[in-house]
């Protein structure tokens, strides 16, 4: 799901709403974008699962919260320097009559935005304080005074804007809910300078209505801020699942209320994958685990066996764990090719019944591949089946036999230079005859051949790739740095810092 935050302003709105909304929408954009990024980090977006325990746990630390605040300050600073503000209209009484004015073609020429102060409030949520925000605006003006029409340029400066608010995190209908429980705002001062035309006539009267503008802006900051938080809460309520690809999606509803520490924020997520085409519950259940999060890293994420295995179950239900192997795919240097006559050394009766015919193998997962985590080791059990057929023509297959195979692997993995590296070892392999159209035969020679191929060809290639390293998965627009991975009993943990790819100012 892709959320974009931008500063939007309505055109031709009255003075009472336009000036305040121009600033307050900036505040709303800052907070909405900030909270959405926090949520994106934590939710790795429908049906309900039977899981009582979370399969995913994530903690954003105080360090992470400060970095998000830093990014959003940079983002808003850049954004404000490029936007064009809407025009607004008003009037001023100059004793001899009323001057009606229109301020237009306004741009932000300077924005002094101190980094907000953000902190977790234990048991509640996040406190946010902004103080000393100042904005300088330049634009053009036009006036109507009876039959006299005039125009020129102006500068407006808004000084000392401050905001003090408290946000509360809750679990509402199994989604993260955010609300404003306290808000106060203040505007220090406003200055307006008009140039050109007959501006000298009404410039002396600016102070008489600048106070009114200041009060309007100040009175609208918190209502607009609260409105922005309510809009964000609506967005979060709709984020029940993340579509990972065309085949599976991830349930990210919450199992219980968010936990706010004095130095971190924890989300417990159901974390179950489903097949898009045929969603159903897997025949296994999640186990409880406690995430050993680290405050020295921005983000800590714990992933359980249930989460990984539910993904395997979902992909299997989607029909992805299968491949057709043809003779063209066999290396030319291989001692045996997919030909019935060459298979005679393994199955003596085969070439007698079907001499010199090309063969094809349908290889697929016969049951859900299962992963388990056990103190530094990852164990894989891969039940597969192989259906062998002889090819009379490309479209005319003759079934020969099928084999039931069970592969067991151990893997040791680690994160090195932001790459996932490791070593894969085959622990065991068993092959049994499933069904046969050519009569019974001994599968031991085939088992020995497959073991030889795995040890001399397949595993060396896989381990060479693992030694070079696989890039870590990325959130769009972000990269992981200083990452460490630990394998525990029943789950693994990744503790990491995060860099923004579109906000490159990382100077905390």
Short mmCIF file of C-alpha atoms in Angstrom, two decimals:
data_model
loop_
_atom_site.label_atom_id
_atom_site.label_comp_id
_atom_site.label_asym_id
_atom_site.label_seq_id
_atom_site.Cartn_x
_atom_site.Cartn_y
_atom_site.Cartn_z
CA UNK A 1 0.00 0.00 0.00
CA UNK A 2 1.45 3.41 -1.06
CA UNK A 3 0.67 6.59 0.99
CA UNK A 4 1.80 10.03 -0.17
CA UNK A 5 1.75 13.05 2.09
CA UNK A 6 1.60 16.49 0.49
CA UNK A 7 0.63 20.02 1.46
CA UNK A 8 -2.71 20.87 -0.13
CA UNK A 9 -4.46 24.20 0.03
CA UNK A 10 -7.91 25.30 -1.12
CA UNK A 11 -8.15 28.14 -3.58
CA UNK A 12 -10.32 31.22 -3.07
CA UNK A 13 -11.15 30.50 0.59
CA UNK A 14 -12.03 33.21 3.08
CA UNK A 15 -9.40 34.79 5.27
CA UNK A 16 -10.83 33.06 8.33
CA UNK A 17 -9.88 29.62 7.02
CA UNK A 18 -7.13 30.08 4.45
CA UNK A 19 -4.30 31.58 6.46
CA UNK A 20 -4.66 29.14 9.33
CA UNK A 21 -5.13 26.13 7.07
CA UNK A 22 -1.99 27.03 5.10
CA UNK A 23 0.10 26.56 8.21
CA UNK A 24 -1.97 23.85 9.88
CA UNK A 25 -1.99 21.62 6.83
CA UNK A 26 1.80 21.75 7.02
CA UNK A 27 1.61 20.47 10.60
CA UNK A 28 -0.88 17.82 9.53
CA UNK A 29 1.39 16.68 6.69
CA UNK A 30 4.35 16.44 9.06
CA UNK A 31 2.50 14.35 11.61
CA UNK A 32 0.63 12.16 9.12
CA UNK A 33 3.79 11.32 7.18
CA UNK A 34 5.76 10.75 10.34
CA UNK A 35 3.19 8.40 11.86
CA UNK A 36 2.72 6.55 8.60
CA UNK A 37 6.48 5.87 8.36
CA UNK A 38 6.52 4.61 11.93
CA UNK A 39 3.64 2.29 11.10
CA UNK A 40 5.31 1.13 7.88
CA UNK A 41 8.44 0.16 9.79
CA UNK A 42 6.42 -1.82 12.31
CA UNK A 43 3.88 -3.52 10.04
CA UNK A 44 5.86 -5.77 7.68
CA UNK A 45 -0.95 -4.85 5.22
CA UNK A 46 -8.48 -10.38 5.29
CA UNK A 47 -9.42 -12.83 6.94
CA UNK A 48 -9.12 -13.44 10.65
CA UNK A 49 -6.64 -16.00 11.88
CA UNK A 50 -6.96 -18.52 14.64
CA UNK A 51 -3.65 -17.30 16.07
CA UNK A 52 -3.78 -16.31 19.73
CA UNK A 53 -0.11 -15.34 19.77
CA UNK A 54 1.58 -12.82 17.47
CA UNK A 55 3.71 -14.28 14.69
CA UNK A 56 5.43 -10.92 14.17
CA UNK A 57 6.67 -8.56 16.86
CA UNK A 58 8.33 -5.21 16.22
CA UNK A 59 9.72 -2.48 18.44
CA UNK A 60 10.60 1.04 17.36
CA UNK A 61 13.11 2.46 19.83
CA UNK A 62 13.54 6.05 20.98
CA UNK A 63 16.51 6.18 18.62
CA UNK A 64 14.23 5.19 15.77
CA UNK A 65 11.59 7.73 16.74
CA UNK A 66 14.16 10.51 16.80
CA UNK A 67 15.48 9.51 13.36
CA UNK A 68 11.96 9.53 11.90
CA UNK A 69 11.44 13.00 13.39
CA UNK A 70 14.75 14.11 11.86
CA UNK A 71 13.76 12.82 8.42
CA UNK A 72 10.38 14.48 8.56
CA UNK A 73 11.92 17.81 9.57
CA UNK A 74 14.18 17.68 6.51
CA UNK A 75 11.28 16.61 4.31
CA UNK A 76 8.97 19.39 5.50
CA UNK A 77 11.74 21.97 5.23
CA UNK A 78 12.29 21.04 1.57
CA UNK A 79 8.57 20.72 0.85
CA UNK A 80 7.71 24.17 2.22
CA UNK A 81 10.38 25.80 0.08
CA UNK A 82 8.77 24.57 -3.14
CA UNK A 83 5.02 24.93 -2.61
CA UNK A 84 2.81 27.76 -3.86
CA UNK A 85 0.19 28.96 -1.40
CA UNK A 86 -3.41 29.80 -2.32
CA UNK A 87 -4.67 33.33 -2.61
CA UNK A 88 -6.85 34.80 0.08
CA UNK A 89 -9.00 37.87 0.34
CA UNK A 90 -9.88 40.32 3.07
CA UNK A 91 -10.55 43.95 3.82
CA UNK A 92 -9.19 46.75 6.00
CA UNK A 93 -10.95 49.92 7.16
CA UNK A 94 -8.76 53.00 6.59
CA UNK A 95 -11.31 55.48 8.09
CA UNK A 96 -12.10 57.09 4.76
CA UNK A 97 -13.43 53.79 3.42
CA UNK A 98 -12.76 50.09 3.13
CA UNK A 99 -9.93 48.65 1.07
CA UNK A 100 -10.58 45.16 -0.30
CA UNK A 101 -7.41 43.25 -0.95
CA UNK A 102 -6.38 40.00 -2.60
CA UNK A 103 -3.06 38.29 -1.74
CA UNK A 104 -1.93 35.85 -4.45
CA UNK A 105 1.04 34.12 -6.13
CA UNK A 106 2.47 33.40 -2.68
CA UNK A 107 5.53 31.22 -2.10
CA UNK A 108 7.50 30.26 1.00
CA UNK A 109 10.87 31.95 0.70
CA UNK A 110 12.21 30.78 4.03
CA UNK A 111 11.25 28.27 6.68
CA UNK A 112 13.08 27.96 9.99
CA UNK A 113 11.86 24.63 11.36
CA UNK A 114 13.64 23.44 14.50
CA UNK A 115 13.63 19.68 14.89
CA UNK A 116 10.58 18.63 16.91
CA UNK A 117 11.04 17.07 20.32
CA UNK A 118 9.48 13.59 20.34
CA UNK A 119 9.42 11.06 23.15
CA UNK A 120 7.49 7.99 24.15
CA UNK A 121 5.08 8.39 27.04
CA UNK A 122 4.96 5.08 28.87
CA UNK A 123 1.55 3.45 28.71
CA UNK A 124 0.12 6.14 26.42
CA UNK A 125 1.85 7.01 23.17
CA UNK A 126 4.07 9.80 21.89
CA UNK A 127 4.51 13.40 22.97
CA UNK A 128 5.35 15.87 20.21
CA UNK A 129 6.60 19.40 20.75
CA UNK A 130 7.44 21.95 18.06
CA UNK A 131 8.66 25.39 19.07
CA UNK A 132 10.24 28.30 17.24
CA UNK A 133 8.80 27.53 13.80
CA UNK A 134 8.96 30.63 11.57
CA UNK A 135 7.83 31.02 7.97
CA UNK A 136 8.53 33.87 5.54
CA UNK A 137 6.17 34.29 2.57
CA UNK A 138 6.43 36.52 -0.50
CA UNK A 139 3.63 37.31 -2.95
CA UNK A 140 1.61 39.88 -4.87
CA UNK A 141 -1.33 42.01 -3.79
CA UNK A 142 -4.23 43.73 -5.51
CA UNK A 143 -6.66 46.21 -3.98
CA UNK A 144 -10.03 47.68 -4.79
CA UNK A 145 -10.87 51.04 -3.18
CA UNK A 146 -13.96 52.38 -4.86
CA UNK A 147 -13.06 52.84 -8.48
CA UNK A 148 -9.33 52.69 -7.74
CA UNK A 149 -7.56 49.41 -8.53
CA UNK A 150 -3.99 48.95 -7.45
CA UNK A 151 -1.34 46.27 -6.89
CA UNK A 152 2.18 45.46 -5.80
CA UNK A 153 4.22 42.96 -3.78
CA UNK A 154 4.32 41.99 -0.10
CA UNK A 155 6.19 39.95 2.51
CA UNK A 156 4.55 38.16 5.44
CA UNK A 157 6.43 36.58 8.32
CA UNK A 158 4.90 34.28 10.95
CA UNK A 159 7.13 34.00 14.01
CA UNK A 160 7.37 31.70 17.02
CA UNK A 161 4.82 29.02 16.10
CA UNK A 162 4.67 26.29 18.74
CA UNK A 163 2.72 23.07 19.18
CA UNK A 164 2.52 20.75 22.18
CA UNK A 165 0.52 17.55 21.80
CA UNK A 166 0.14 14.01 23.10
CA UNK A 167 -0.86 11.07 20.87
CA UNK A 168 -2.35 7.87 22.25
CA UNK A 169 -1.89 4.40 20.67
CA UNK A 170 -4.61 1.77 21.08
CA UNK A 171 -5.87 -1.46 19.55
CA UNK A 172 -9.30 -0.83 18.01
CA UNK A 173 -10.92 -3.71 16.12
CA UNK A 174 -7.48 -5.32 15.76
CA UNK A 175 -5.84 -2.34 14.08
CA UNK A 176 -3.53 0.35 15.40
CA UNK A 177 -5.57 3.36 16.44
CA UNK A 178 -4.09 6.82 17.02
CA UNK A 179 -5.87 9.71 18.71
CA UNK A 180 -5.00 13.15 20.09
CA UNK A 181 -5.48 13.33 23.86
CA UNK A 182 -3.95 16.78 24.42
CA UNK A 183 -3.04 19.71 22.19
CA UNK A 184 -2.05 23.34 22.69
CA UNK A 185 -0.66 25.85 20.22
CA UNK A 186 0.66 29.40 20.11
CA UNK A 187 1.76 31.93 17.49
CA UNK A 188 4.31 34.51 18.55
CA UNK A 189 3.77 37.31 16.03
CA UNK A 190 2.91 38.19 12.43
CA UNK A 191 4.45 40.93 10.29
CA UNK A 192 3.15 42.20 6.94
CA UNK A 193 4.97 44.61 4.61
CA UNK A 194 3.35 45.91 1.41
CA UNK A 195 5.31 47.49 -1.44
CA UNK A 196 4.42 49.34 -4.63
CA UNK A 197 1.27 51.11 -5.74
CA UNK A 198 -0.69 52.89 -3.01
CA UNK A 199 0.46 50.53 -0.27
CA UNK A 200 1.48 53.55 1.81
CA UNK A 201 -2.21 54.26 2.32
CA UNK A 202 -3.12 51.07 4.17
CA UNK A 203 0.31 49.93 5.46
CA UNK A 204 -0.16 51.96 8.69
CA UNK A 205 -3.32 49.96 9.41
CA UNK A 206 -1.68 46.51 9.13
CA UNK A 207 -1.23 46.12 12.88
CA UNK A 208 -4.94 46.57 13.44
CA UNK A 209 -5.80 43.37 11.64
CA UNK A 210 -2.56 41.32 11.94
CA UNK A 211 -3.55 40.43 15.51
CA UNK A 212 -6.82 39.06 14.17
CA UNK A 213 -4.93 36.91 11.66
CA UNK A 214 -2.61 35.68 14.44
CA UNK A 215 -5.55 34.62 16.63
CA UNK A 216 -7.23 32.86 13.71
CA UNK A 217 -4.11 30.84 12.93
CA UNK A 218 -3.51 30.02 16.58
CA UNK A 219 -7.10 28.88 17.08
CA UNK A 220 -7.02 26.55 14.09
CA UNK A 221 -3.72 24.74 14.66
CA UNK A 222 -4.97 22.10 17.10
CA UNK A 223 -8.31 21.42 15.33
CA UNK A 224 -6.46 20.92 12.03
CA UNK A 225 -3.81 18.81 13.74
CA UNK A 226 -6.51 16.63 15.31
CA UNK A 227 -8.27 16.35 11.95
CA UNK A 228 -5.02 15.09 10.40
CA UNK A 229 -4.60 12.46 13.12
CA UNK A 230 -8.20 11.33 12.59
CA UNK A 231 -7.51 10.94 8.85
CA UNK A 232 -4.40 8.91 9.64
CA UNK A 233 -6.42 6.73 12.01
CA UNK A 234 -8.91 6.08 9.19
CA UNK A 235 -6.05 5.03 6.92
CA UNK A 236 -4.70 2.66 9.56
CA UNK A 237 -8.15 1.12 10.08
CA UNK A 238 -8.17 0.16 6.39
CA UNK A 239 -4.66 -1.35 6.51
CA UNK A 240 -5.63 -4.90 7.48
CA UNK A 241 -3.34 -6.65 5.04
CA UNK A 242 -0.30 -6.16 2.84
CA UNK A 243 -0.37 -7.73 -0.61
CA UNK A 244 3.14 -9.14 -0.91
CA UNK A 245 2.83 -10.20 -4.56
CA UNK A 246 0.07 -11.47 -6.88
CA UNK A 247 -0.05 -14.76 -4.98
CA UNK A 248 -0.03 -14.06 -1.22
CA UNK A 249 -0.91 -11.36 1.29
CA UNK A 250 0.06 -10.82 4.92
CA UNK A 251 -2.45 -10.29 7.72
CA UNK A 252 -1.16 -7.40 9.84
CA UNK A 253 -4.03 -7.01 12.29
CA UNK A 254 -3.00 -6.74 15.93
CA UNK A 255 -3.30 -9.47 18.52
CA UNK A 256 -3.45 -7.02 21.44
CA UNK A 257 -2.95 -3.39 22.34
CA UNK A 258 0.31 -1.62 21.47
CA UNK A 259 2.81 -1.50 24.31
CA UNK A 260 4.49 1.86 24.92
CA UNK A 261 7.63 1.87 27.05
CA UNK A 262 9.54 4.92 28.15
CA UNK A 263 12.06 4.15 25.39
CA UNK A 264 10.18 2.13 22.78
CA UNK A 265 6.93 1.20 21.09
CA UNK A 266 5.95 -2.44 20.48
CA UNK A 267 3.40 -3.88 18.08
CA UNK A 268 2.25 -7.50 18.21
CA UNK A 269 1.01 -8.53 14.78
CA UNK A 270 -0.81 -11.68 13.71
CA UNK A 271 1.64 -12.05 10.85
CA UNK A 272 -0.08 -14.86 8.94
CA UNK A 273 0.23 -15.26 5.17
CA UNK A 274 -2.70 -16.26 2.99
CA UNK A 275 -3.06 -17.37 -0.60
CA UNK A 276 -4.87 -14.78 -2.71
CA UNK A 277 -6.60 -17.43 -4.83
CA UNK A 278 -7.54 -19.85 -2.02
CA UNK A 279 -7.10 -18.38 1.48
CA UNK A 280 -7.29 -20.95 4.27
CA UNK A 281 -5.79 -21.66 7.68
CA UNK A 282 -2.62 -23.81 7.86
CA UNK A 283 -2.65 -27.07 9.86
CA UNK A 284 -0.29 -25.65 12.50
CA UNK A 285 -0.48 -22.98 15.17
CA UNK A 286 1.72 -20.16 16.47
CA UNK A 287 3.69 -20.40 19.68
CA UNK A 288 4.35 -17.62 22.15
CA UNK A 289 7.70 -15.85 22.03
CA UNK A 290 9.18 -12.76 23.68
CA UNK A 291 11.10 -10.35 21.47
CA UNK A 292 14.51 -9.46 22.97
CA UNK A 293 14.59 -5.99 21.40
CA UNK A 294 17.63 -3.75 21.53
CA UNK A 295 17.38 -0.05 22.35
CA UNK A 296 20.69 0.65 20.55
CA UNK A 297 19.02 -0.08 17.21
CA UNK A 298 16.21 1.87 15.59
CA UNK A 299 14.08 -1.19 14.90
CA UNK A 300 13.91 -4.75 16.20
CA UNK A 301 11.72 -7.31 14.43
CA UNK A 302 10.97 -10.85 15.58
CA UNK A 303 9.66 -13.39 13.06
CA UNK A 304 8.27 -16.72 14.28
CA UNK A 305 8.30 -20.15 12.66
CA UNK A 306 4.54 -19.79 12.21
CA UNK A 307 4.95 -16.66 10.09
CA UNK A 308 7.52 -18.28 7.78
CA UNK A 309 5.64 -21.57 7.53
CA UNK A 310 2.32 -19.85 6.86
CA UNK A 311 4.04 -18.17 3.89
CA UNK A 312 5.17 -21.57 2.60
CA UNK A 313 1.64 -22.92 3.08
CA UNK A 314 0.14 -19.94 1.21
CA UNK A 315 2.53 -20.31 -1.72
CA UNK A 316 1.84 -24.03 -1.90
CA UNK A 317 -1.91 -23.34 -1.94
CA UNK A 318 -1.25 -20.91 -4.79
CA UNK A 319 0.40 -23.71 -6.79
CA UNK A 320 3.83 -22.11 -7.04
CA UNK A 321 5.96 -24.91 -5.60
CA UNK A 322 6.24 -26.95 -8.78
CA UNK A 323 8.45 -27.09 -11.84
CA UNK A 324 8.59 -29.16 -15.01
CA UNK A 325 12.09 -30.47 -15.78
CA UNK A 326 12.91 -31.35 -19.35
CA UNK A 327 16.02 -32.83 -20.90
CA UNK A 328 17.02 -29.41 -22.27
CA UNK A 329 17.52 -28.28 -18.68
CA UNK A 330 20.01 -31.03 -17.82
CA UNK A 331 23.70 -30.00 -18.13
CA UNK A 332 25.39 -31.58 -21.15
CA UNK A 333 28.16 -32.89 -18.91
CA UNK A 334 25.70 -34.88 -16.80
CA UNK A 335 26.32 -38.69 -16.97
CA UNK A 336 22.58 -39.33 -17.22
CA UNK A 337 20.01 -37.44 -19.27
CA UNK A 338 16.26 -37.69 -19.33
CA UNK A 339 16.11 -40.63 -21.70
CA UNK A 340 14.49 -44.00 -21.01
CA UNK A 341 17.47 -45.92 -22.36
CA UNK A 342 19.97 -44.06 -20.14
CA UNK A 343 17.68 -44.65 -17.12
CA UNK A 344 18.13 -48.37 -17.73
CA UNK A 345 21.10 -48.42 -15.34
CA UNK A 346 18.71 -47.31 -12.59
CA UNK A 347 15.47 -49.02 -13.70
CA UNK A 348 16.27 -52.08 -15.87
CA UNK A 349 12.73 -52.65 -17.22
CA UNK A 350 12.21 -49.05 -18.34
CA UNK A 351 14.14 -49.11 -21.69
CA UNK A 352 12.64 -52.51 -22.50
CA UNK A 353 9.12 -51.13 -22.25
CA UNK A 354 9.84 -47.67 -23.69
CA UNK A 355 13.12 -47.72 -25.63
CA UNK A 356 15.01 -44.49 -26.35
CA UNK A 357 12.27 -42.02 -25.45
CA UNK A 358 12.78 -38.57 -24.02
CA UNK A 359 11.44 -38.07 -20.50
CA UNK A 360 9.93 -35.24 -18.47
CA UNK A 361 9.67 -34.75 -14.68
CA UNK A 362 7.00 -32.79 -12.81
CA UNK A 363 8.60 -31.87 -9.49
CA UNK A 364 6.38 -30.34 -6.79
CA UNK A 365 6.00 -29.93 -3.04
CA UNK A 366 3.75 -32.77 -1.89
CA UNK A 367 3.15 -31.08 1.47
CA UNK A 368 3.96 -27.76 3.12
CA UNK A 369 7.72 -27.17 3.43
CA UNK A 370 8.42 -26.54 7.11
CA UNK A 371 11.09 -24.43 8.76
CA UNK A 372 12.17 -24.53 12.39
CA UNK A 373 14.58 -22.29 14.30
CA UNK A 374 16.82 -23.86 16.90
CA UNK A 375 19.56 -21.76 18.55
CA UNK A 376 21.73 -20.57 15.65
CA UNK A 377 20.43 -23.23 13.21
CA UNK A 378 17.60 -23.15 10.69
CA UNK A 379 16.13 -26.54 9.82
CA UNK A 380 14.26 -27.18 6.56
CA UNK A 381 12.06 -30.18 5.81
CA UNK A 382 11.02 -30.31 2.17
CA UNK A 383 8.54 -33.06 1.20
CA UNK A 384 8.41 -33.40 -2.56
CA UNK A 385 7.07 -35.69 -5.25
CA UNK A 386 8.36 -36.32 -8.75
CA UNK A 387 6.18 -37.63 -11.57
CA UNK A 388 8.13 -39.15 -14.48
CA UNK A 389 6.61 -39.37 -17.95
CA UNK A 390 7.80 -40.51 -21.38
CA UNK A 391 7.27 -38.14 -24.30
CA UNK A 392 5.75 -39.67 -27.40
CA UNK A 393 5.27 -36.11 -28.63
CA UNK A 394 5.41 -32.78 -26.84
CA UNK A 395 1.70 -33.02 -26.17
CA UNK A 396 1.45 -36.78 -25.61
CA UNK A 397 2.84 -37.92 -22.24
CA UNK A 398 2.90 -41.51 -21.02
CA UNK A 399 2.96 -41.80 -17.19
CA UNK A 400 5.80 -44.00 -15.96
CA UNK A 401 6.17 -43.73 -12.17
CA UNK A 402 6.28 -41.27 -9.28
CA UNK A 403 8.70 -40.89 -6.37
CA UNK A 404 8.04 -39.55 -2.87
CA UNK A 405 11.08 -37.69 -1.53
CA UNK A 406 11.88 -35.96 1.76
CA UNK A 407 14.80 -33.54 1.89
CA UNK A 408 16.14 -32.25 5.22
CA UNK A 409 18.59 -29.34 5.40
CA UNK A 410 20.42 -27.35 8.07
CA UNK A 411 21.46 -23.77 7.51
CA UNK A 412 23.63 -21.32 9.39
CA UNK A 413 23.01 -17.71 8.44
CA UNK A 414 24.27 -14.30 9.46
CA UNK A 415 24.16 -10.71 8.24
CA UNK A 416 27.47 -9.36 6.97
CA UNK A 417 27.86 -5.97 5.27
CA UNK A 418 24.07 -5.81 4.89
CA UNK A 419 24.04 -9.11 3.01
CA UNK A 420 22.45 -12.34 4.17
CA UNK A 421 25.16 -15.00 4.12
CA UNK A 422 25.26 -18.60 5.22
CA UNK A 423 26.01 -22.25 4.62
CA UNK A 424 23.44 -24.89 3.61
CA UNK A 425 23.98 -28.56 4.41
CA UNK A 426 21.84 -31.53 3.44
CA UNK A 427 21.02 -33.48 6.57
CA UNK A 428 19.07 -36.36 5.06
CA UNK A 429 17.30 -37.60 1.93
CA UNK A 430 14.87 -40.47 1.58
CA UNK A 431 13.23 -41.62 -1.65
CA UNK A 432 10.37 -44.09 -1.90
CA UNK A 433 8.36 -45.38 -4.81
CA UNK A 434 4.98 -43.70 -4.94
CA UNK A 435 3.05 -45.14 -7.88
CA UNK A 436 4.26 -47.05 -10.92
CA UNK A 437 3.01 -47.96 -14.39
CA UNK A 438 6.09 -50.05 -15.19
CA UNK A 439 6.14 -52.37 -12.18
CA UNK A 440 8.10 -52.21 -8.90
CA UNK A 441 11.81 -51.37 -8.79
CA UNK A 442 14.49 -50.57 -6.25
CA UNK A 443 14.76 -46.80 -5.54
CA UNK A 444 18.16 -47.07 -3.78
CA UNK A 445 20.19 -46.39 -6.98
CA UNK A 446 18.09 -43.28 -7.69
CA UNK A 447 18.56 -42.11 -4.10
CA UNK A 448 22.33 -42.48 -4.39
CA UNK A 449 22.34 -40.58 -7.68
CA UNK A 450 20.29 -37.70 -6.27
CA UNK A 451 22.50 -37.48 -3.19
CA UNK A 452 25.56 -37.35 -5.43
CA UNK A 453 24.03 -34.62 -7.57
CA UNK A 454 23.06 -32.61 -4.50
CA UNK A 455 26.51 -32.86 -2.91
CA UNK A 456 28.55 -32.21 -6.07
CA UNK A 457 26.41 -29.84 -8.11
CA UNK A 458 23.38 -28.31 -6.37
CA UNK A 459 24.68 -27.49 -2.88
CA UNK A 460 28.07 -26.11 -4.04
CA UNK A 461 26.26 -23.67 -6.34
CA UNK A 462 23.81 -22.64 -3.62
CA UNK A 463 26.56 -22.20 -1.04
CA UNK A 464 28.66 -20.17 -3.46
CA UNK A 465 25.73 -17.79 -3.80
CA UNK A 466 25.17 -17.72 -0.04
CA UNK A 467 28.84 -16.95 0.58
CA UNK A 468 28.64 -13.99 -1.78
CA UNK A 469 25.51 -12.92 0.08
CA UNK A 470 21.92 -12.12 -0.75
CA UNK A 471 20.66 -8.53 -0.36
CA UNK A 472 18.35 -7.97 2.57
CA UNK A 473 14.72 -7.23 1.74
CA UNK A 474 13.99 -3.50 1.70
CA UNK A 475 11.09 -1.30 2.54
CA UNK A 476 10.43 0.95 -0.43
CA UNK A 477 12.55 4.09 -0.09
CA UNK A 478 14.66 2.76 2.81
CA UNK A 479 17.78 0.69 3.36
CA UNK A 480 18.91 -1.31 6.38
CA UNK A 481 22.26 -0.61 8.04
CA UNK A 482 24.20 -2.02 11.00
CA UNK A 483 21.91 -5.05 10.95
CA UNK A 484 22.41 -8.08 13.18
CA UNK A 485 20.48 -11.37 13.10
CA UNK A 486 20.08 -13.89 15.88
CA UNK A 487 18.37 -17.30 15.76
CA UNK A 488 16.39 -18.24 18.86
CA UNK A 489 14.22 -21.25 19.67
CA UNK A 490 11.13 -20.87 17.50
CA UNK A 491 11.92 -17.45 15.97
CA UNK A 492 14.63 -15.17 14.65
CA UNK A 493 15.33 -11.50 15.39
CA UNK A 494 16.73 -8.75 13.16
CA UNK A 495 17.89 -5.59 14.92
CA UNK A 496 18.75 -2.80 12.52
CA UNK A 497 19.14 0.88 11.83
CA UNK A 498 17.40 2.39 8.82
CA UNK A 499 18.47 4.97 6.27
CA UNK A 500 16.16 6.91 4.03
CA UNK A 501 16.92 6.71 0.32
CA UNK A 502 14.91 9.82 -0.54
CA UNK A 503 15.95 11.86 2.50
CA UNK A 504 19.70 11.62 2.53
CA UNK A 505 20.40 13.95 5.45
CA UNK A 506 21.24 11.42 8.16
CA UNK A 507 23.19 13.44 10.70
CA UNK A 508 21.83 12.30 14.03
#
